[in-house]
PDB file of C-alpha atoms in Angstrom:
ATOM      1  CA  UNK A   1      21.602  -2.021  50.632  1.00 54.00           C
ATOM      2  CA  UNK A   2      25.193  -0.728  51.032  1.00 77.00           C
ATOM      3  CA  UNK A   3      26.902  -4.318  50.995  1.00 93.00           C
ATOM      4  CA  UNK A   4      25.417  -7.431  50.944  1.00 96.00           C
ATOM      5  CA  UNK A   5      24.322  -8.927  54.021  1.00 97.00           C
ATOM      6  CA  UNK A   6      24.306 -12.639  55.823  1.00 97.00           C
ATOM      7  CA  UNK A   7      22.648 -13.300  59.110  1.00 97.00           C
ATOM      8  CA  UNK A   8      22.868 -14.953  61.037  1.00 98.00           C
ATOM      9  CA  UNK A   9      26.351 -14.083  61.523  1.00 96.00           C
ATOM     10  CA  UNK A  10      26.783 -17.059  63.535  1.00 97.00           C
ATOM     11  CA  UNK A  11      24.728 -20.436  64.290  1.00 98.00           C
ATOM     12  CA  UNK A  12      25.424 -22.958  66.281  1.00 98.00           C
ATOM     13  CA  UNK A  13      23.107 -25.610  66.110  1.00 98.00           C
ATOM     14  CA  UNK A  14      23.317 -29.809  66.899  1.00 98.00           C
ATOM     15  CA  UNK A  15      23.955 -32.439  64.968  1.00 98.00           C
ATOM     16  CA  UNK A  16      21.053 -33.647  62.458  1.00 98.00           C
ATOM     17  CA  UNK A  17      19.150 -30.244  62.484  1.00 98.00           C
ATOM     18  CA  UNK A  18      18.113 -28.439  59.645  1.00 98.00           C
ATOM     19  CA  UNK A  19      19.518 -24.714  59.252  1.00 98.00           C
ATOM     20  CA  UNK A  20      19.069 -22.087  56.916  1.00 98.00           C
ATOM     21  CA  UNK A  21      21.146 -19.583  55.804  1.00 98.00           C
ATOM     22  CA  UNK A  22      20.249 -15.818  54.235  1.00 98.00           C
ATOM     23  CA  UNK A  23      21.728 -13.878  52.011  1.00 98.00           C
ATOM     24  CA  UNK A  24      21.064 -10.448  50.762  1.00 97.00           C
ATOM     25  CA  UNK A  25      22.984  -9.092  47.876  1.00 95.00           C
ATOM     26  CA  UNK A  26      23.663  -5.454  46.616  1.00 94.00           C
ATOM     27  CA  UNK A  27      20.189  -4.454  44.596  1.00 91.00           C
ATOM     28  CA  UNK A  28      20.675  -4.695  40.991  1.00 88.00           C
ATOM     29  CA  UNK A  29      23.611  -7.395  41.202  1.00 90.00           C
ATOM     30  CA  UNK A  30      22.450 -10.489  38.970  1.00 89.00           C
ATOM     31  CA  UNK A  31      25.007 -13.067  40.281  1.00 91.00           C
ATOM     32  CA  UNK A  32      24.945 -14.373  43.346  1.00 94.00           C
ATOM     33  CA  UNK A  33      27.422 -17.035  44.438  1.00 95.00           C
ATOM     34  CA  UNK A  34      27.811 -19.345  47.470  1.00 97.00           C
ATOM     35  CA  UNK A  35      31.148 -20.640  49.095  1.00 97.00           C
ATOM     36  CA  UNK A  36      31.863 -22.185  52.139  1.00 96.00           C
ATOM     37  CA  UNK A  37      35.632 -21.777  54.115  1.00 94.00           C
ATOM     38  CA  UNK A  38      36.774 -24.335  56.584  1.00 90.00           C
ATOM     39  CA  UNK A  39      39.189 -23.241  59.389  1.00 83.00           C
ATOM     40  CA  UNK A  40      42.503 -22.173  57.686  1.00 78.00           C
ATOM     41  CA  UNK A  41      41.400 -23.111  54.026  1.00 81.00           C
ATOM     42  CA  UNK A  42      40.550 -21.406  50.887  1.00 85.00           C
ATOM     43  CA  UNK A  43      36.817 -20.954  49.358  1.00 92.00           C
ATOM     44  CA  UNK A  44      35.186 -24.218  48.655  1.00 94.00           C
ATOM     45  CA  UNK A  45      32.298 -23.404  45.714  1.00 94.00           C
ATOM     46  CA  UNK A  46      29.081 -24.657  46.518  1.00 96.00           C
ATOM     47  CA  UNK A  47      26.295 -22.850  44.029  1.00 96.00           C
ATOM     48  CA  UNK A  48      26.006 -19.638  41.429  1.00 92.00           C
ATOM     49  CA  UNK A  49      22.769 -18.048  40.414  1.00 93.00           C
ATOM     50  CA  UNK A  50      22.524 -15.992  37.297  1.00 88.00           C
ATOM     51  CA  UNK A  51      19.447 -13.548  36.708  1.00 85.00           C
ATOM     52  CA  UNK A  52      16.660 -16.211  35.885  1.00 83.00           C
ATOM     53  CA  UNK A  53      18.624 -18.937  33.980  1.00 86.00           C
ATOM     54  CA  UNK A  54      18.944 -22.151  36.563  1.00 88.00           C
ATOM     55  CA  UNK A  55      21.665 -21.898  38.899  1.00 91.00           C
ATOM     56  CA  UNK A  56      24.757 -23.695  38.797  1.00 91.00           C
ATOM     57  CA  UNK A  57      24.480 -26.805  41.694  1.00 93.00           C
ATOM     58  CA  UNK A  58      27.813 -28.585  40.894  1.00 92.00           C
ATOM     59  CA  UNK A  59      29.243 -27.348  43.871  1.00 94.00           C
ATOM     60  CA  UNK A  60      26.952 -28.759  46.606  1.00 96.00           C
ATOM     61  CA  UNK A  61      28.693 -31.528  48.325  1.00 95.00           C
ATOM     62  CA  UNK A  62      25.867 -33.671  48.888  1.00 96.00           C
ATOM     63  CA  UNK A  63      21.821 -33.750  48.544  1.00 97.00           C
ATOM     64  CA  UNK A  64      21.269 -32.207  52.266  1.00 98.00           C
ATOM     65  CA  UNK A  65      22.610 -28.842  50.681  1.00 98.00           C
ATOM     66  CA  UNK A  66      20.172 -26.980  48.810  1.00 97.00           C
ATOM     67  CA  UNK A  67      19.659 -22.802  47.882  1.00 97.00           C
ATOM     68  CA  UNK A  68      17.131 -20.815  46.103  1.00 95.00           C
ATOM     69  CA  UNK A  69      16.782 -17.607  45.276  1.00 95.00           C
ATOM     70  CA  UNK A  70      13.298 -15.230  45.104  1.00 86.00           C
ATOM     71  CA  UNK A  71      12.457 -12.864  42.905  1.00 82.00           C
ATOM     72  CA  UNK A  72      16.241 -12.560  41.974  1.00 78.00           C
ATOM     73  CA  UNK A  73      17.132 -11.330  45.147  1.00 91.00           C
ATOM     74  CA  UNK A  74      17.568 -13.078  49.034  1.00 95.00           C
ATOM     75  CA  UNK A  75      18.935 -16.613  48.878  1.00 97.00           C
ATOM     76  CA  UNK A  76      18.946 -19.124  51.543  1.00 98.00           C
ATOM     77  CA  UNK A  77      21.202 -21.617  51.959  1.00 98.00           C
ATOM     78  CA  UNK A  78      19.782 -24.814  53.574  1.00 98.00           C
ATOM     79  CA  UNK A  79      21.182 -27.682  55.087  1.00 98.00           C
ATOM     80  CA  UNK A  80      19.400 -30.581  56.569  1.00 98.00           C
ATOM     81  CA  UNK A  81      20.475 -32.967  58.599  1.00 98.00           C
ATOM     82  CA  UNK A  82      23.447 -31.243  59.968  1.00 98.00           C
ATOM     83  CA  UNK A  83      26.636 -33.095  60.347  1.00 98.00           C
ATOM     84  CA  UNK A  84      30.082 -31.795  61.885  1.00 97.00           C
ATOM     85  CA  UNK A  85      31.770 -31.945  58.766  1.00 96.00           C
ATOM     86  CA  UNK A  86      29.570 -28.863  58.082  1.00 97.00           C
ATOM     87  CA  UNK A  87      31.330 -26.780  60.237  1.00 97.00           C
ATOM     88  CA  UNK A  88      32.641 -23.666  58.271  1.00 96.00           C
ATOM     89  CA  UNK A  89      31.739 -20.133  57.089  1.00 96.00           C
ATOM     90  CA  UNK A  90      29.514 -19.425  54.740  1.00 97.00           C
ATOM     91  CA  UNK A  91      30.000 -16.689  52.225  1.00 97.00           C
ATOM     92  CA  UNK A  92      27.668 -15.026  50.181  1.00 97.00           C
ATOM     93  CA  UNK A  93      29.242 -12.682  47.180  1.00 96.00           C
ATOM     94  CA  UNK A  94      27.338 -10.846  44.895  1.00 94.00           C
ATOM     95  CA  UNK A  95      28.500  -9.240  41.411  1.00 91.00           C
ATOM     96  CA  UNK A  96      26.850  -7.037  39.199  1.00 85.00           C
ATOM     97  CA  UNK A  97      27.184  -9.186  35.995  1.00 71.00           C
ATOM     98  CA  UNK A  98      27.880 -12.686  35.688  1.00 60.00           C
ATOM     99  CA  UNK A  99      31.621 -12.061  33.978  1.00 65.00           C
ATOM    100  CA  UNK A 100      34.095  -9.853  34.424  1.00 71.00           C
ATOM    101  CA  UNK A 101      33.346  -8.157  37.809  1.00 79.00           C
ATOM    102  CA  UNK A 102      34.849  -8.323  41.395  1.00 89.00           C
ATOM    103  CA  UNK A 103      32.684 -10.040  44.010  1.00 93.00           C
ATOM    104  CA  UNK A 104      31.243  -8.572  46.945  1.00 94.00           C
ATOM    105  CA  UNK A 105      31.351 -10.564  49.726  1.00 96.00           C
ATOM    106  CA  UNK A 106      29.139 -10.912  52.804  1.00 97.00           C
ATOM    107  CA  UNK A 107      30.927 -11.314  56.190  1.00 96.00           C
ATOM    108  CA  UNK A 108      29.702 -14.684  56.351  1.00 96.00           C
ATOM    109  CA  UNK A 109      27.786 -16.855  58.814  1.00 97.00           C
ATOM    110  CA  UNK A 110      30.324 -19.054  61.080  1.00 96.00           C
ATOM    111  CA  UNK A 111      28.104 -22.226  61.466  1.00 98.00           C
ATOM    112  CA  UNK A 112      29.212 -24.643  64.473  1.00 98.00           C
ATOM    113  CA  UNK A 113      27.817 -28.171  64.765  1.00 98.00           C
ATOM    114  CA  UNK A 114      28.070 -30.037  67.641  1.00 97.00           C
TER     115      UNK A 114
ATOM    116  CA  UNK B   1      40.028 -28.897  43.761  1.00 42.00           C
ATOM    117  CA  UNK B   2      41.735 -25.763  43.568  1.00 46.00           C
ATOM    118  CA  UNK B   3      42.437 -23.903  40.241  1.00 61.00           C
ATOM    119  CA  UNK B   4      44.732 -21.776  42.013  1.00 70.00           C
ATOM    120  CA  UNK B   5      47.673 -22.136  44.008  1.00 82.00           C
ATOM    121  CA  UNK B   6      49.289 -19.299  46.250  1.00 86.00           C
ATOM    122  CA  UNK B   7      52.842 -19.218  47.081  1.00 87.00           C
ATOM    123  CA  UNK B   8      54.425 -18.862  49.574  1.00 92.00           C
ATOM    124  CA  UNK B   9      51.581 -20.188  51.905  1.00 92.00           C
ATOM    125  CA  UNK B  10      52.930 -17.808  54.519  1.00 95.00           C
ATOM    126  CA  UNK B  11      54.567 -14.385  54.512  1.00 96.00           C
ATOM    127  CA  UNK B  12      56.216 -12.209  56.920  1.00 97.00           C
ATOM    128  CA  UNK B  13      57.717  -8.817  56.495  1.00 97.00           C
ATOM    129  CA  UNK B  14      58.815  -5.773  58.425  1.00 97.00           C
ATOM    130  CA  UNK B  15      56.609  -2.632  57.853  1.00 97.00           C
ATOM    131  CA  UNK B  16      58.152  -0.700  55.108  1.00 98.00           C
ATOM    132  CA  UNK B  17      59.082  -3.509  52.580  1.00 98.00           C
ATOM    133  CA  UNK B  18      57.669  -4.707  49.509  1.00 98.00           C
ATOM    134  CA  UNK B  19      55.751  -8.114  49.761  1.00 97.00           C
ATOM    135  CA  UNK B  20      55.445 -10.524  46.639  1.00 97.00           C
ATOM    136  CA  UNK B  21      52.745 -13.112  46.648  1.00 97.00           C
ATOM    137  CA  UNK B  22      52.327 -15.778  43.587  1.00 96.00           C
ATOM    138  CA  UNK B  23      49.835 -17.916  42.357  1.00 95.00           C
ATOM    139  CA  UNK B  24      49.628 -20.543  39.624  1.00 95.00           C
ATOM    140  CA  UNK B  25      46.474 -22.144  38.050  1.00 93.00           C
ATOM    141  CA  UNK B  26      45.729 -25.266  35.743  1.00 91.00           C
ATOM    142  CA  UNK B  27      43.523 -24.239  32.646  1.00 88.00           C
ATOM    143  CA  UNK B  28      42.845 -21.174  30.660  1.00 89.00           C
ATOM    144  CA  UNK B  29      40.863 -18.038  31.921  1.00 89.00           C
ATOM    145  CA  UNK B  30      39.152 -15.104  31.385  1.00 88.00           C
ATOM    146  CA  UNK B  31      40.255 -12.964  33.896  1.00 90.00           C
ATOM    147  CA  UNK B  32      41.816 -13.148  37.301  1.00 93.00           C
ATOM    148  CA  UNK B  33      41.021 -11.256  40.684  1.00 94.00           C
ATOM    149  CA  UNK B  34      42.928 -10.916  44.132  1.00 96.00           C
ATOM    150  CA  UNK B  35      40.779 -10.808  47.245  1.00 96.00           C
ATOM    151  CA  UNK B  36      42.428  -9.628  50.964  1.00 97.00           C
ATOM    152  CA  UNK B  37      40.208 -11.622  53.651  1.00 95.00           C
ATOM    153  CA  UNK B  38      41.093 -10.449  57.315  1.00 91.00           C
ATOM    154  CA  UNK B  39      39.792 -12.377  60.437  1.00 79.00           C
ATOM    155  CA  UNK B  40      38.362 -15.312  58.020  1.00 66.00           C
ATOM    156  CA  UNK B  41      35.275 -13.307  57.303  1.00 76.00           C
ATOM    157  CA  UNK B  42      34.488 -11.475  54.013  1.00 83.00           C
ATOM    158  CA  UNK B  43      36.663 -10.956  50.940  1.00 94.00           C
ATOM    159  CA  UNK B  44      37.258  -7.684  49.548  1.00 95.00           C
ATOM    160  CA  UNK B  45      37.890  -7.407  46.113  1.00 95.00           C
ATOM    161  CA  UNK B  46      41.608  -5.974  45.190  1.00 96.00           C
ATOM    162  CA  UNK B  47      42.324  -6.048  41.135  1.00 95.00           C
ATOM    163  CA  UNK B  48      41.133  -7.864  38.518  1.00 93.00           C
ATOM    164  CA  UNK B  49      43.093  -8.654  35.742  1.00 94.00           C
ATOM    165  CA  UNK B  50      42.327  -9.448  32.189  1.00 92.00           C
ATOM    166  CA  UNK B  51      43.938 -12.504  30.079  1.00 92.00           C
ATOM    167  CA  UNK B  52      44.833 -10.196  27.567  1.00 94.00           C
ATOM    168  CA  UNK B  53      46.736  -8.291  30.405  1.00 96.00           C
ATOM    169  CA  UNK B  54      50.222  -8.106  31.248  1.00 97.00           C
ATOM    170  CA  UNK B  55      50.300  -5.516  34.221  1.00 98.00           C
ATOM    171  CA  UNK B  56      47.891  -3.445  36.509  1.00 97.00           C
ATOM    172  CA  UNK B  57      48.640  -1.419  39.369  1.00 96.00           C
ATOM    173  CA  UNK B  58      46.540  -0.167  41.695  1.00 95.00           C
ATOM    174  CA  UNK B  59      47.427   2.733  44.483  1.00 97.00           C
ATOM    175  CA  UNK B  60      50.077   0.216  46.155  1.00 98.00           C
ATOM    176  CA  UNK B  61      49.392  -2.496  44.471  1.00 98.00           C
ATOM    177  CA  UNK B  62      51.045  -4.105  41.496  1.00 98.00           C
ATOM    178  CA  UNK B  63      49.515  -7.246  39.741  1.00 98.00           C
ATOM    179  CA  UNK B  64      51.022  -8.940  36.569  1.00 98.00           C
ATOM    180  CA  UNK B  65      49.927 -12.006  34.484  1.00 98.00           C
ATOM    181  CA  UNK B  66      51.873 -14.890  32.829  1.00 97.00           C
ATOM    182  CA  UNK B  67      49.128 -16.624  30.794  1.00 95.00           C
ATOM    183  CA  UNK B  68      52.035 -18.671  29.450  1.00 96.00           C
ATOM    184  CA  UNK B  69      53.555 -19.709  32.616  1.00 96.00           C
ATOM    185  CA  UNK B  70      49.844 -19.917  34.121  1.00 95.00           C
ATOM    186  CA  UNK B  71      50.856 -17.427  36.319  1.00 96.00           C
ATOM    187  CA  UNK B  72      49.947 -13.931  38.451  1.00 97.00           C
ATOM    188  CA  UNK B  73      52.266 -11.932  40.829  1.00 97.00           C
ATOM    189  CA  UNK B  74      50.921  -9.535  43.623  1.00 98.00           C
ATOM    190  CA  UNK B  75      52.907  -6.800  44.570  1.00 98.00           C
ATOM    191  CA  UNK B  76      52.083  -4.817  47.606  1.00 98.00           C
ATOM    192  CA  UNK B  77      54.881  -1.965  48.096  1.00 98.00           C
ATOM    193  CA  UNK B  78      55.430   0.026  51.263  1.00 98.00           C
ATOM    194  CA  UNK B  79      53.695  -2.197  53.290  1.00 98.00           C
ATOM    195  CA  UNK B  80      51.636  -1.653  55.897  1.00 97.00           C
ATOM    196  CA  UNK B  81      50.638  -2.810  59.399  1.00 96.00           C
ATOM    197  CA  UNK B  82      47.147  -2.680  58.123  1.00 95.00           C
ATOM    198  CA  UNK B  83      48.338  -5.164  54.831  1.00 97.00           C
ATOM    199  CA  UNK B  84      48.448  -7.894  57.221  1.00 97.00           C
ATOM    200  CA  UNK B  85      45.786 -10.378  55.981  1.00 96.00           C
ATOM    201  CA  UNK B  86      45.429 -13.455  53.695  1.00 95.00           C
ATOM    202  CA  UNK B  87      44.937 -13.193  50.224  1.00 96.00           C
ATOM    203  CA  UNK B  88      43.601 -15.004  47.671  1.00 95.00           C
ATOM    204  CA  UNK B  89      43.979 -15.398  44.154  1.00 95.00           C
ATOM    205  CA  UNK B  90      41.074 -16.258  42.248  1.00 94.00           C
ATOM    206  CA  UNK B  91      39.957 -17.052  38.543  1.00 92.00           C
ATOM    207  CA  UNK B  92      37.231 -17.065  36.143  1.00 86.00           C
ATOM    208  CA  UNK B  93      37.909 -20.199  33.717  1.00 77.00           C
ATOM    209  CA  UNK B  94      37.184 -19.534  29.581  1.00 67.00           C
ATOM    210  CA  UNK B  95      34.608 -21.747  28.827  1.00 62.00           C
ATOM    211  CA  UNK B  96      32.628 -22.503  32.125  1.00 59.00           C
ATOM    212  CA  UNK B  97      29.692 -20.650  33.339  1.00 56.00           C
ATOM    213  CA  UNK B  98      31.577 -17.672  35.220  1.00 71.00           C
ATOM    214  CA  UNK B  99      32.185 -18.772  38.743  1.00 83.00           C
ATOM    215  CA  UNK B 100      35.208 -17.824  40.587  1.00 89.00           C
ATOM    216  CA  UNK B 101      38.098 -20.935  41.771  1.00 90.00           C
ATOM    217  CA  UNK B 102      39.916 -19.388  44.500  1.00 91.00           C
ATOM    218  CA  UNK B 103      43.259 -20.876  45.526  1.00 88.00           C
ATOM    219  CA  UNK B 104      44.877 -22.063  49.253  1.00 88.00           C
ATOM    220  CA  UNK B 105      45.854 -18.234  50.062  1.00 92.00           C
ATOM    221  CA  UNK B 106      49.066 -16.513  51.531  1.00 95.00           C
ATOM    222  CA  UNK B 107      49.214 -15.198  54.925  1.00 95.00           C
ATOM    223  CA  UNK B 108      50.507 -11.771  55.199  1.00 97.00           C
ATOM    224  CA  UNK B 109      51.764 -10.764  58.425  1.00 97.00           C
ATOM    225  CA  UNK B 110      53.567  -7.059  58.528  1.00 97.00           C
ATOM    226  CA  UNK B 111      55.620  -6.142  62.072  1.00 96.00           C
ATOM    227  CA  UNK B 112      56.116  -2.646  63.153  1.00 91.00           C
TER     228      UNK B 112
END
């Protein structure tokens, strides 16, 4: 596609359900990255995939995050067990090498426990 | 923790002026990219600068790069009411499998 694209745009879901999260990047881009942005605060990094080599996990802040990606292209996001402290947008960014390219960013999905 | 830090945290300016946003980081990098964010939804990619870059400009736009200092300026001339946004300094750390560290941002806001 044209961009890359999140759905859903937003969720709002209750505490200590599972969600999942999609991301589609721009065809052909290798990377694919993962932050999350609380209200009024920078890009927190959560994972990075890169072509087929495994993907970079340090940024998860716990074990109820995970992401995959298939066939090096959609990734979900999932979070189980969903606690309020989860509240925040989630970006997806794309690039088309793994160094020394802008990101393209999704428009996020707002999620909203309560 | 944040590699980068933008300063000042907020900015605002009458339409017409220059504005000139900073940002500091810890360790060495590769590269480093601005980002303009509006609403707190997606990032869109400004400049990127290389650390064997002093200067870029771009239309309105004028980044530099202090690898000494650990430093990058953004320079938006003329501004616009449109410029008003956050923005966000990020970088790509040498040595580290390439992910971008974004810093706290600077709020733009440009008046008529």
């Amino acid at each position: 596609g044209a961009g890359v694209s999140q759905s859903p745009s937003n969720k709002v879901t209750e505490k200590g359900k599972d969600v999942e999260l999609r991301c589609d990047p721009i065809s052909g881009h290798t990377a694919l990255y993962w932050y999350r942005q609380s209200l009024g605060q920078g890009l927190e990094f959560l994972i990075y995939f890169q072509g087929n080599s495994a993907p970079d996990k340090s940024g998860l802040p716990s074990d109820r995050f995970s992401a995959e990606r298939t066939g090096g292209s959609v990734s979900t996001l999932t979070i189980q067990r969903t606690q309020q402290e989860d509240s925040a947008v989630y970006l997806c960014a794309s690039s088309l090498l793994y160094r020394g390219y802008g990101y393209t960013f999704g428009s996020g999905t707002r999620l909203t426990v309560v | 923790s944040q590699q980068g830090e933008e300063d000042p945290q907020a900015l605002s300016i009458q339409e017409g002026e220059n504005a000139t946003m900073n940002c500091s980081y810890k360790t060495s990098i590769n590269n480093l990219q601005w980002y303009r964010q509006n609403s707190g939804r997606g990032l869109v990619h400004l400049i990127l600068i290389r650390s064997n870059e002093r200067e870029k400009h771009s239309g309105r736009l004028r980044v530099t790069l202090d690898t000494s200092k650990k430093s990058s300026s953004l320079l938006i001339t003329a501004s616009r009411a449109a410029d008003t946004a956050s923005y966000f300094c990020a970088t790509d750390a040498d040595g580290t499998a390439s992910k971008l560290t974004f810093g706290t941002g600077t709020r733009l806001q440009v008046t008529l």
